Coordinates of C-alpha atoms in Angstrom, one line a residue:
Chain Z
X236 CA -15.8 4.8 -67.6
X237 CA -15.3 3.7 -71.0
X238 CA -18.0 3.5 -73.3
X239 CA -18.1 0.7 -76.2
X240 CA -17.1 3.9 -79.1
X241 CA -13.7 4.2 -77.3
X242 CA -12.9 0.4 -76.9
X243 CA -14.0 -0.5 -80.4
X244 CA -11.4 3.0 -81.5
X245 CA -8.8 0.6 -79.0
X246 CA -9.2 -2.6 -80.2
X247 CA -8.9 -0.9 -83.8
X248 CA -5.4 0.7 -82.5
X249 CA -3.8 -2.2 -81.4
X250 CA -4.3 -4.1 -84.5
X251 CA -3.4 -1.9 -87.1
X252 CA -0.4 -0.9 -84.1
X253 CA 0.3 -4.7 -84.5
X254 CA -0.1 -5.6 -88.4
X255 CA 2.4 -2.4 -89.2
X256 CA 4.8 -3.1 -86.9
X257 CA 5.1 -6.7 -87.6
X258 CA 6.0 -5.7 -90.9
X259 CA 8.6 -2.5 -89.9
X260 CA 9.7 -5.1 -86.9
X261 CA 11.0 -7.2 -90.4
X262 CA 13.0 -4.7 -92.7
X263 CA 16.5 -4.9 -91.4
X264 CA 18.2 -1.8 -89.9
X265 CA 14.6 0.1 -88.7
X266 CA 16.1 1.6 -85.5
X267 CA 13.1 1.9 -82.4
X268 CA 13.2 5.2 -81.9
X269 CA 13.0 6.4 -85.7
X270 CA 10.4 4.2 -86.6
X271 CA 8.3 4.5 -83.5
X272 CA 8.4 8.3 -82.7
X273 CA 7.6 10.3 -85.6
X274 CA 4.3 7.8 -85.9
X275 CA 3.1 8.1 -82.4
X276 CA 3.8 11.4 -83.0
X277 CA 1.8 11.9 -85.9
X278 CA -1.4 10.2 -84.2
X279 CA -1.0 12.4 -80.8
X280 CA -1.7 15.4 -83.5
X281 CA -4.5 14.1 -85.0
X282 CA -5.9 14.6 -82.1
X283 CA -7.0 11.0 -81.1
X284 CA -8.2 10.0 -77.6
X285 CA -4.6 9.3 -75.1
X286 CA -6.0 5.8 -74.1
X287 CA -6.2 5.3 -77.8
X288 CA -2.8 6.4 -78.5
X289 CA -1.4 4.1 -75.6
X290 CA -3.4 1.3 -77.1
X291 CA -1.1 1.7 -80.1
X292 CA 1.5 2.3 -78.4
X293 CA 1.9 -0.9 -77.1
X294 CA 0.6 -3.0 -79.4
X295 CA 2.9 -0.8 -81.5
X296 CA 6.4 -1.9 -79.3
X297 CA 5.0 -5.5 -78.3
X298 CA 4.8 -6.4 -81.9
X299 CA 7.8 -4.6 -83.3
X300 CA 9.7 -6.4 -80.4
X301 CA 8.3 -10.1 -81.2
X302 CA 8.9 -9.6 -84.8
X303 CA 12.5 -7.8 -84.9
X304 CA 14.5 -11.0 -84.0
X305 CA 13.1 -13.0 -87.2
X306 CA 15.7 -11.7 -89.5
X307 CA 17.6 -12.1 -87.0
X308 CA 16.9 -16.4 -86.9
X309 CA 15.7 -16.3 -90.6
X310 CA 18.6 -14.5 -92.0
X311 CA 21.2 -13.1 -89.7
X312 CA 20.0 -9.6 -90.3
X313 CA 19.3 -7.5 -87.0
X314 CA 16.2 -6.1 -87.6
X315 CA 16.9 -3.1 -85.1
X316 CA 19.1 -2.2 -82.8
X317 CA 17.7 -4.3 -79.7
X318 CA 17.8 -7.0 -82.0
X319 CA 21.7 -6.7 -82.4
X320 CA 22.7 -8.7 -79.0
X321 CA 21.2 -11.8 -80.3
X322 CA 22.7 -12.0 -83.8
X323 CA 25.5 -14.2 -82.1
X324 CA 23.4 -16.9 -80.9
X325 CA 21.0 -16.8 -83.7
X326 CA 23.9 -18.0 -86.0
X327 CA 25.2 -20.2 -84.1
X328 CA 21.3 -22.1 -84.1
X329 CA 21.1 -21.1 -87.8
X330 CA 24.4 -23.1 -88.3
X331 CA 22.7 -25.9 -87.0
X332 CA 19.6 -25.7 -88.9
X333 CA 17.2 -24.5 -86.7
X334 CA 16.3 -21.3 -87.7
X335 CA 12.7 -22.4 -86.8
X336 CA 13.8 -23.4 -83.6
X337 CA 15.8 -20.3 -82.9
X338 CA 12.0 -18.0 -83.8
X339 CA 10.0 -20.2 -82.2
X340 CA 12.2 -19.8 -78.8
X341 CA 12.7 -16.2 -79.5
X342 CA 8.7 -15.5 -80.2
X343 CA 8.2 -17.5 -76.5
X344 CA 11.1 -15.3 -74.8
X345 CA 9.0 -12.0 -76.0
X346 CA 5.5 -13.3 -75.0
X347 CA 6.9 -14.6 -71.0
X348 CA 8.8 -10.8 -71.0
X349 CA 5.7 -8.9 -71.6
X350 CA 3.8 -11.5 -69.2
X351 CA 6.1 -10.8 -66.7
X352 CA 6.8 -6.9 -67.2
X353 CA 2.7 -5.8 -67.3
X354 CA 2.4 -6.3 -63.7
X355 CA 5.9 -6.0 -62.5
X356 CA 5.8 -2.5 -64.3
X357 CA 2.5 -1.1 -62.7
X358 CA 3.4 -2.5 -58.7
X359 CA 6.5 -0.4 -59.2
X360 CA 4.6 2.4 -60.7
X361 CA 2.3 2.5 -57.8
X362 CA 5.1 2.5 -55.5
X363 CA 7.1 5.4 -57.1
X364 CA 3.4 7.5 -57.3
X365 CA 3.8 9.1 -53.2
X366 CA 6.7 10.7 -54.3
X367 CA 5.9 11.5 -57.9
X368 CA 5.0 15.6 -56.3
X369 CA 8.6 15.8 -54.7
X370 CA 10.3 14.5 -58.1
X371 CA 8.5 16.6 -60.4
X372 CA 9.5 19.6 -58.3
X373 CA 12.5 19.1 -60.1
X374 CA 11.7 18.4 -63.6
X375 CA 14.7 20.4 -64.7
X376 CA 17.4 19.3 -62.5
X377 CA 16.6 15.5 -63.2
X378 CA 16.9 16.2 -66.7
X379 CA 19.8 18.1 -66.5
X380 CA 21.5 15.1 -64.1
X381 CA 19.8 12.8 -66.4
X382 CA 22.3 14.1 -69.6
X383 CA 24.9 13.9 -67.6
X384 CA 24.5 10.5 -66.1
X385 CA 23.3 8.9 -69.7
X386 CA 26.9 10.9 -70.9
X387 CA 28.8 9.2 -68.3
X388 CA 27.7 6.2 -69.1
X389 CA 28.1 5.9 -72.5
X390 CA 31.3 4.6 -74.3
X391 CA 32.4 7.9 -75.0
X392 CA 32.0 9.5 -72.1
X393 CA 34.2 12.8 -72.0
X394 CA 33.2 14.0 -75.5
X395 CA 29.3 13.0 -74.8
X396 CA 29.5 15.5 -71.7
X397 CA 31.7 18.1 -73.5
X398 CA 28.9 18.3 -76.4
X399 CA 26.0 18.8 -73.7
X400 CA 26.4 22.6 -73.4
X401 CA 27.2 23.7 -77.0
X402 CA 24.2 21.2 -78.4
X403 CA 22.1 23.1 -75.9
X404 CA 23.3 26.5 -77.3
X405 CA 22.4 25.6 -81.1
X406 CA 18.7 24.1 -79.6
X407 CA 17.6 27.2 -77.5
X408 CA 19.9 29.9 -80.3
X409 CA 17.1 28.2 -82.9
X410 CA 14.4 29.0 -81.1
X411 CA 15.5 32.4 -80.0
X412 CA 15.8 33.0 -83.5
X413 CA 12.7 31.8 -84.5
X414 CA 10.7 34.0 -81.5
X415 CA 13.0 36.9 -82.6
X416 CA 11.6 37.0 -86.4
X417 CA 8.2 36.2 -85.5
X418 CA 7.6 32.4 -87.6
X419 CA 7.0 31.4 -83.4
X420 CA 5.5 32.8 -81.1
X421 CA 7.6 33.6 -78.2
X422 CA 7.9 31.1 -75.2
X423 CA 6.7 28.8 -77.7
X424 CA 9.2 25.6 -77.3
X425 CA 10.2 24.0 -81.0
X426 CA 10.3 20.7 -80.0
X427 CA 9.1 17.6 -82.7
X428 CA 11.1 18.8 -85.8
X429 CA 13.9 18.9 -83.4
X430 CA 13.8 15.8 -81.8
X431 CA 13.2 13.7 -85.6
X432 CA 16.1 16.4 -86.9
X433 CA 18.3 14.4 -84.3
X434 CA 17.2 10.9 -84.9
X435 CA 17.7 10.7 -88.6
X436 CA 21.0 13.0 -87.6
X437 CA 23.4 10.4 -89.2
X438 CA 21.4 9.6 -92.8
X439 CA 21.2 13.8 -93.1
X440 CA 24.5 13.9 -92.8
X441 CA 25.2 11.1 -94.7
X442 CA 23.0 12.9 -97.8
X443 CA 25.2 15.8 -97.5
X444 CA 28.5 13.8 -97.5
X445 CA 27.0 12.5 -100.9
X446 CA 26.9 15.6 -102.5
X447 CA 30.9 16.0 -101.5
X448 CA 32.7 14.7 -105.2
X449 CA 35.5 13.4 -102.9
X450 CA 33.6 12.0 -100.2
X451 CA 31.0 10.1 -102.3
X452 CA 34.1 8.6 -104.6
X453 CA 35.4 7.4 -101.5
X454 CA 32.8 6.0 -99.7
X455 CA 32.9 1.8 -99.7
X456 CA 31.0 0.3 -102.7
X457 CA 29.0 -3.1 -102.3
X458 CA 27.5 -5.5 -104.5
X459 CA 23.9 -6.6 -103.6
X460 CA 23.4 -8.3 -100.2
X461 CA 23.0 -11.9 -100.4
X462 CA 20.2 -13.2 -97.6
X463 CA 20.5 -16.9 -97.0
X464 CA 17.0 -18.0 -96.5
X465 CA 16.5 -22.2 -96.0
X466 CA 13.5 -23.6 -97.7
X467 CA 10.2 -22.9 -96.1
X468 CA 8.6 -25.0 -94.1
X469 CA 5.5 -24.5 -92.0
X470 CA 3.8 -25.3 -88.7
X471 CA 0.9 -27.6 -87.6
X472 CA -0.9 -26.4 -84.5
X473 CA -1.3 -23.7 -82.2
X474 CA 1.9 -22.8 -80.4
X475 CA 2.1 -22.8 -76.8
X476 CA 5.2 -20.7 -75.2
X477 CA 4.8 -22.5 -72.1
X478 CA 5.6 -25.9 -74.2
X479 CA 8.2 -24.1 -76.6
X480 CA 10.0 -23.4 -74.0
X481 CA 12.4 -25.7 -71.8
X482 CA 11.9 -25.3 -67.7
X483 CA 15.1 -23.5 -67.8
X484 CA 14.2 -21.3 -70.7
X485 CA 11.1 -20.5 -68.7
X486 CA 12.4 -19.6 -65.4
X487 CA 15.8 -17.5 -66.6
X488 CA 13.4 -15.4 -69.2
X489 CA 11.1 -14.9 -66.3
X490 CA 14.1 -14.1 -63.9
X491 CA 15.6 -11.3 -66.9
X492 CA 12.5 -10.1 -67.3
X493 CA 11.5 -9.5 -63.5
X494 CA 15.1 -7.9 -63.2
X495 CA 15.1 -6.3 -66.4
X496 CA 11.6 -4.6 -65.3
X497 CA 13.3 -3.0 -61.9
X498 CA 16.3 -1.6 -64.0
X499 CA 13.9 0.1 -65.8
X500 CA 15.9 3.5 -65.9
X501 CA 18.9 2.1 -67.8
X502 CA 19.8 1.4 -71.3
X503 CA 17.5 -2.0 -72.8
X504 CA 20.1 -2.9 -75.1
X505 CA 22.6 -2.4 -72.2
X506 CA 21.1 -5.0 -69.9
X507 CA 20.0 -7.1 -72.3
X508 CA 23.2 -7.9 -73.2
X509 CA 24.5 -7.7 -69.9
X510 CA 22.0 -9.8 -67.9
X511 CA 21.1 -12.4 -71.4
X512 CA 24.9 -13.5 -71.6
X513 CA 24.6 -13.7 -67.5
X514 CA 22.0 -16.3 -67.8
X515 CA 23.6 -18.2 -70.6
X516 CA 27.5 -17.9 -69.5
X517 CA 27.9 -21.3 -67.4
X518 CA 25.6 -23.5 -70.1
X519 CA 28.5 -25.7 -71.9
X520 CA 26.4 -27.1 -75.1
X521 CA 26.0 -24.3 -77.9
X522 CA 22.4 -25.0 -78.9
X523 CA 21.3 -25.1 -75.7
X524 CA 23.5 -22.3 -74.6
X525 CA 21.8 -20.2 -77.3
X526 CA 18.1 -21.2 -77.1
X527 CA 18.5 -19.8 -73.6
X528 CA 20.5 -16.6 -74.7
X529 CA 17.8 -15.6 -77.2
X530 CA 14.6 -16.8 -75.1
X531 CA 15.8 -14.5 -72.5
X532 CA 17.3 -11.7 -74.0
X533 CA 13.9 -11.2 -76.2
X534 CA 12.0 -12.0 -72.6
X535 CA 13.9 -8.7 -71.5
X536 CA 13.9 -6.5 -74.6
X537 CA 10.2 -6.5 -74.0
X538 CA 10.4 -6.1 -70.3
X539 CA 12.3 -3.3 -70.2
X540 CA 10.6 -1.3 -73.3
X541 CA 7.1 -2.0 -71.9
X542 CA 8.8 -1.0 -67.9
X543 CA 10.6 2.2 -69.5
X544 CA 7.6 3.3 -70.6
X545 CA 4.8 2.4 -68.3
X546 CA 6.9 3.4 -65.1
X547 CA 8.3 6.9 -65.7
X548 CA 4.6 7.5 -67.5
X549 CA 1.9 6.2 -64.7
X550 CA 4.3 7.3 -61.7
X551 CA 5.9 10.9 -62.8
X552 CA 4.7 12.1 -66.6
X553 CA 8.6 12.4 -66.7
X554 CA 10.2 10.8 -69.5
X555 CA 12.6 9.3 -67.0
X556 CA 13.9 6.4 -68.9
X557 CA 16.2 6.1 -72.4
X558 CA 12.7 4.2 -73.8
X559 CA 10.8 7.1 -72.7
X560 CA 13.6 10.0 -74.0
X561 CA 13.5 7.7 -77.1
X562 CA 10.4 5.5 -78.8
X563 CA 7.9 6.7 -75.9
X564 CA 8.8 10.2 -76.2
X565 CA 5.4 11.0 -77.5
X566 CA 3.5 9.9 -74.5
X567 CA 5.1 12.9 -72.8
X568 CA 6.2 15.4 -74.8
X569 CA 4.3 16.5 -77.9
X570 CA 3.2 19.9 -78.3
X571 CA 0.6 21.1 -78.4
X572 CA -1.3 18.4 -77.4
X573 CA 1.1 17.0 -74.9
X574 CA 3.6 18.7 -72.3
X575 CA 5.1 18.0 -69.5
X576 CA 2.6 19.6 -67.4
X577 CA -0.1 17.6 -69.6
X578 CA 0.3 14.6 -70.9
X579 CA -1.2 11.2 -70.3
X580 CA 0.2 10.7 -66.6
X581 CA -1.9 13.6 -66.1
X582 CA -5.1 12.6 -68.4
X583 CA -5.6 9.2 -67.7
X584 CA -6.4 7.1 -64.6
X585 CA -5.0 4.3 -63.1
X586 CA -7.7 1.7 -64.7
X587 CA -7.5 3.5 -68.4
X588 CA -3.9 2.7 -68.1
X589 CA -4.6 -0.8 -67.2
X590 CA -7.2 -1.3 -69.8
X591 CA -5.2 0.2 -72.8
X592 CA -2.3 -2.1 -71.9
X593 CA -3.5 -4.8 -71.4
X594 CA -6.0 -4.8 -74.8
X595 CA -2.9 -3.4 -77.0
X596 CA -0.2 -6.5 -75.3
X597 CA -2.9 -9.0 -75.7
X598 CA -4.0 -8.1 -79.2
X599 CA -0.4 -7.6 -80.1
X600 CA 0.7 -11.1 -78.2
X601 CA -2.4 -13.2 -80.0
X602 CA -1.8 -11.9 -83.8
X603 CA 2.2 -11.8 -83.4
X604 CA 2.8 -15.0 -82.1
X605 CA 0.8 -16.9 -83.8
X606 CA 1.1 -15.4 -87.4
X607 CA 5.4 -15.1 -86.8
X608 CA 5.6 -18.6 -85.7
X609 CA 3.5 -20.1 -88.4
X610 CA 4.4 -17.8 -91.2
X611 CA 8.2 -16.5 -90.8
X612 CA 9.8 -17.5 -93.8
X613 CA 7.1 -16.2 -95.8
X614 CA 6.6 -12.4 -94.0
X615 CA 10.8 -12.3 -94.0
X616 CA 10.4 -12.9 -98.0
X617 CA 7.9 -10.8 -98.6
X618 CA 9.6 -7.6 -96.8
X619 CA 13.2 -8.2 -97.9
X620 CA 12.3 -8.6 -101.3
X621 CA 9.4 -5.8 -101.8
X622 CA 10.4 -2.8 -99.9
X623 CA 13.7 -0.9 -100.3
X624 CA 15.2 0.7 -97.9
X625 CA 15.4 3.8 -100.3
X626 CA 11.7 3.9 -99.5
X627 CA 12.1 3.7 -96.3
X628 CA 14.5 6.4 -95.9
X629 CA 12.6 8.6 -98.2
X630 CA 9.6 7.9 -96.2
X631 CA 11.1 9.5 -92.8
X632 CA 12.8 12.6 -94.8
X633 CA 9.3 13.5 -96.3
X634 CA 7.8 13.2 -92.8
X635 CA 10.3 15.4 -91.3
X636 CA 10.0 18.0 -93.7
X637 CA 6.2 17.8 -92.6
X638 CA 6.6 18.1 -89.3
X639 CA 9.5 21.0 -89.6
X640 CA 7.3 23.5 -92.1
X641 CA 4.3 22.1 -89.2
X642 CA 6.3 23.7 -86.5
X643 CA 8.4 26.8 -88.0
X644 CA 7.6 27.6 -91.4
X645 CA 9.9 27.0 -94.2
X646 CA 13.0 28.6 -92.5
X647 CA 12.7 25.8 -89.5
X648 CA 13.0 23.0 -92.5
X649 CA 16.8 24.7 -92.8
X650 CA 17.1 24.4 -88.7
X651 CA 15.5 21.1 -88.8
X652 CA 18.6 20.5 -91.4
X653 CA 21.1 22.0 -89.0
X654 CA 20.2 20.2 -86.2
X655 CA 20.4 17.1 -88.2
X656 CA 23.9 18.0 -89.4
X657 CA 25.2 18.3 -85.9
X658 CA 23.6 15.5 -84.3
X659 CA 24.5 13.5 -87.5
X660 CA 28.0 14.1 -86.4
X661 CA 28.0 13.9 -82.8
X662 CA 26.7 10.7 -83.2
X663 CA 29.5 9.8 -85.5
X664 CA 31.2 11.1 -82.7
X665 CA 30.2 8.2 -80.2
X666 CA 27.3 11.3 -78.5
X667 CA 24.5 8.2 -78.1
X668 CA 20.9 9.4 -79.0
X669 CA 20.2 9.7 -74.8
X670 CA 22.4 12.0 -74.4
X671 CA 21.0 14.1 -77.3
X672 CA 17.6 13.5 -76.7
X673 CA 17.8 14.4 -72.7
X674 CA 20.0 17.7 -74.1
X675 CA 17.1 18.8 -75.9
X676 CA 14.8 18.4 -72.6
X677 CA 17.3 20.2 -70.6
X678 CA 18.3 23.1 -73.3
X679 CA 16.1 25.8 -71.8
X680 CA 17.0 25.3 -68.3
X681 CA 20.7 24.8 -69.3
X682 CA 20.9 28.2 -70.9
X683 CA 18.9 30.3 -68.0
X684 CA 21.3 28.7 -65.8
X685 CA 24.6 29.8 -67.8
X686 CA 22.9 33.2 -68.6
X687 CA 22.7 33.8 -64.8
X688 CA 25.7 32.8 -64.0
X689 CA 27.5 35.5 -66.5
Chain J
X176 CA 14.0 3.5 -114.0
X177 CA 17.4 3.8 -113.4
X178 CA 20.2 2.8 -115.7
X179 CA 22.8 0.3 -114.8
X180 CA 25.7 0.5 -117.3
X181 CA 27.0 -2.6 -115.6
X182 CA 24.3 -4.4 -114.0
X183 CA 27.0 -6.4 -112.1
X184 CA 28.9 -3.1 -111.0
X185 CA 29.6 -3.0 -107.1
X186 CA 27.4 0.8 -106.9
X187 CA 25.7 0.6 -103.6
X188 CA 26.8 2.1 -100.6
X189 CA 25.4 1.8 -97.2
X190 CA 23.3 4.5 -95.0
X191 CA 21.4 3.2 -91.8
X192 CA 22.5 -0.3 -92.0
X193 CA 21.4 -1.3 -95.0
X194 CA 22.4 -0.8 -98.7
X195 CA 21.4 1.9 -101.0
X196 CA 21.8 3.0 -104.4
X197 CA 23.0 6.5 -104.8
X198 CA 20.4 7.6 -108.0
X199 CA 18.0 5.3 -106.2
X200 CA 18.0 7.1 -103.3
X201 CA 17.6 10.3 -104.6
X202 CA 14.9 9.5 -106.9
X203 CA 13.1 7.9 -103.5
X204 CA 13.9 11.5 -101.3
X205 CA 12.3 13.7 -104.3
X206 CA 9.5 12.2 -104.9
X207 CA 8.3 11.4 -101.3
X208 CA 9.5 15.2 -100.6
X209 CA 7.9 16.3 -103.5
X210 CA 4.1 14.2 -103.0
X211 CA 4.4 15.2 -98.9
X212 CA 4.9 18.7 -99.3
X213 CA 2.9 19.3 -102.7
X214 CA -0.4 17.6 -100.5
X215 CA 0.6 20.1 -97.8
X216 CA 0.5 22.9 -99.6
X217 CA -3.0 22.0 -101.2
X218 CA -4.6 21.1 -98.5
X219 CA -7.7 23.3 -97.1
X220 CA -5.9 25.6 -94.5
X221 CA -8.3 24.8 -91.7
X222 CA -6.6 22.2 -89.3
X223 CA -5.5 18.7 -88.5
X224 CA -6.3 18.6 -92.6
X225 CA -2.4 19.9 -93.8
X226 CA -1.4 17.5 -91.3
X227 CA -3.6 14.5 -93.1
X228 CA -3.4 15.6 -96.3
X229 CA 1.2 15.7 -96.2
X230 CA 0.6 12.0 -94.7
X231 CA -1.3 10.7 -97.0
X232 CA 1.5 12.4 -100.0
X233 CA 3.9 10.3 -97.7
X234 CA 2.3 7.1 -98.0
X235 CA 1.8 7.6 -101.8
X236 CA 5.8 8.5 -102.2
X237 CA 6.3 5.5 -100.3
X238 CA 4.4 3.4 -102.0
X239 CA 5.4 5.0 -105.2
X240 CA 9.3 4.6 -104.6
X241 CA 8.7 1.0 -103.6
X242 CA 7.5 -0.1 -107.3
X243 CA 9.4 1.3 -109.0
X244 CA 12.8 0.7 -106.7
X245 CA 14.4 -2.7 -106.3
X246 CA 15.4 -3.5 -103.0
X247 CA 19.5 -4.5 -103.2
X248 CA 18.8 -7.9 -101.8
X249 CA 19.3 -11.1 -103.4
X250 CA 18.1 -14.0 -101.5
X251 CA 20.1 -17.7 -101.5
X252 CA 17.9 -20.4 -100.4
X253 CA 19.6 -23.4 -98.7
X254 CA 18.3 -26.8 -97.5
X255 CA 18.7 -27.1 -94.0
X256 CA 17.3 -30.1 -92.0

């Protein structure tokens, strides 16, 4: 049962989970994975309480999901990836002056996706659970398939499944190495530095393109980037999705989100843009055609985070889903705190993983909404104009060099570097983070199968 | 902090979808680096305390680069409505 020391330590989550992340939701180009992971990360190895970690957790995504369509509406900046699908219609709204409109409709979408996705996510959980024992049985294999399948259906698809083998090579070569001069004890799997070493890949190769004379004179120069804000203008009341939102609106984000919830296993950026222009494609007028776009694609951004999450973790402990691989990784995977043998599908109970959603969605939900809708303009000013995205950069490169000297010493800070360098250009490649990620999960099986097979 | 010879020179280029300045950027990487690490390395070697201590040298870099670095926005506002 919980005592009142552990709900106060969740209610205290959630909101700092939500006041951060509205603000990192803001600054434009944050991707989910990099800005989620290395923090969840960070607070698994402080040692914290699991149901206090998944109270953050999602407060953490809820509120980084309501807030990173603002630029979007204020300014026509994506602020993240998942964000990216609705520039279109965001324009098209801001053409017509209603930016305000656009956030208000957007904020809405997100609160009826998480609504929806809560409960969707936990029946399906409970229905995958009989045959959680038979799946885990093959951890390895469904990782394995699960590179492969995420390679195939990527863009790139040949050169994402060529890369599968050799990127497992350099993983498990590192850590052989590492076991082999003694800075790891052997059997001891690197995994943290490894996995942030491939998701700020592309700006460590980037860094070292820069100190290339040719390269860096040839790279595109800008000017600064001029944001179009419109004059601020505030709210009276307390919003009320339900009122926001047109009967349409309603029912299609509820639809996306229900769907969205099932298809839990596949790419949230992939359906949302798949299923949000499905709703919208046989609506003639442009405003309304777009009000309906964004309501339900943010109703199904947040449905399918808060599904890839919840499912693979409550039903398997599995990180069966690109959220899971990606943002959520830390739920699973963290060692030494958390493996897949041990992590929170195995620590908490059914009712700890009700109660720690539904505190860190509601807390998220009643801050979020309420302070986006009324205060927009102001937060978007406030970010774009006070933090630079040098900062911001130099804020993840200093916590990687943490965590890499954390796990290996100061000769894993030059692996951490490598790994970086080679994911850095396999994702210039087209090699998408999944297949990367789900490469590093698989490495050690990979290699004991091709070691057997010689 | 930095010295712009032509303030109205087109010098930023762009890394993780937004723009940077080259000398900016470094400045930003060494002395988050250098605050992370340096706290790290001070910190009583008896655990999670390294861990708290290189976070904390994080936040201060952070907080650090973002005084004294301008963000390369400029905003336009328009009337709308």
């Amino acid at each position: 049962m919980l005592d009142a020391g552990v709900i106060m330590q969740m209610l205290l989550a959630a909101v700092g989970g939500t006041l951060i992340y509205t603000l990192i939701g803001i600054a434009p180009g944050t991707d989910e994975t990099a800005v989620l992971a290395p923090v969840t990360l960070v607070l698994v190895l402080t040692g914290l309480e699991p149901i206090v970690i998944l109270t953050f957790f999602m407060a953490a995504i809820i509120a980084k999901k309501l807030t990173d369509s603002i630029p979007v509406a204020v300014a026509g900046v994506p602020g993240g990836v998942m964000a990216a699908p609705m520039v279109e219609h965001a324009i098209v709204l801001k053409k017509h002056g209603k930016s305000d409109l656009s956030i208000r409709k957007m904020a809405s979408g997100s609160v009826i996706g998480t609504i929806v996705a809560v409960p969707v996510s936990l029946l399906l959980a409970n229905i995958l659970v009989p045959y959680a024992d038979q799946i885990q049985g093959y951890t390895n294999q469904i990782l394995f398939g699960g590179a492969i399948l995420l390679a195939l259906m990527s863009k790139n698809r040949w050169i994402a499944l060529a890369s599968i083998v050799p990127f497992a090579i350099l993983i498990q070569g590192l850590r052989h190495l590492y076991w082999g001069v003694g800075v790891v004890p052997e059997g001891t799997n690197v995994f943290i530095s490894f996995f942030l070493g491939i998701t700020i890949g592309p700006v460590i190769l980037t860094l070292f393109e820069l100190l290339n004379k040719d390269k860096r004179k040839a790279m595109n120069r800008y000017d600064n980037k001029t944001i179009a804000l419109q004059t601020e203008q505030s709210q009276k009341g307390l919003p009320n999705p339900f009122k926001i939102l047109t009967q349409q609106e309603l029912s299609m984000s509820t639809l996306a989100s229900f769907f969205g919830s099932l298809l839990f296993v596949l790419s949230p950026v992939g359906i949302t843009i798949l299923l949000g222009e499905l709703v919208s494609a046989r609506v003639k007028d442009p405003v309304k055609k777009s009000t309906l776009a964004i309501s339900s694609m943010d109703a199904l951004t947040n449905a399918s985070y808060i599904s890839g999450t919840l499912i693979p973790l409550i039903a398997l402990g599995i990180p069966l889903s690109p959220v899971a691989i990606g943002p959520a990784n830390a739920l699973f995977n963290a060692p030494p705190v958390f493996t897949l043998e041990h992590n929170m599908h195995h620590l908490l109970t059914k009712t700890d993983f009700i109660w720690a959603v539904v505190i860190g969605a509601v807390v998220a939900i009643v801050i979020t909404y309420f302070i986006i809708v009324k205060y927009a303009q102001q937060i978007c000013r406030f970010v774009f104009k006070w933090i630079p995205h040098e900062a911001v950069l130099g804020l993840f490169f200093g916590l990687v060099l943490l965590l890499a000297h954390m796990d290996g010493g100061l000769i894993n800070i030059g692996g951490v570097l490598l790994i970086g360098l080679v994911a850095g250009f396999m994702h210039r490649l087209g090699i998408n983070y999944g297949v990367q990620f789900m490469v590093l999960y698989a490495a050690p099986w990979i290699v004991t199968q091709l070691a057997g097979l010689s | 902090m930095h010295h712009n010879k032509q303030p109205h020179s087109q010098e930023n280029i762009e890394v993780w979808a937004d723009l940077v300045n080259i000398k900016d950027l470094l400045l930003a990487l060494v002395i988050t680096s250098a605050l992370t690490l340096g706290a790290y390395f001070i910190a009583p070697n008896e655990e999670p305390k390294p861990l708290y201590y290189g976070l904390v040298g994080a936040l201060i870099g952070f907080i650090i680069s973002s005084i004294i670095i301008k963000p390369k926005r400029k905003f336009e506002t328009t009337e709308d409505k």
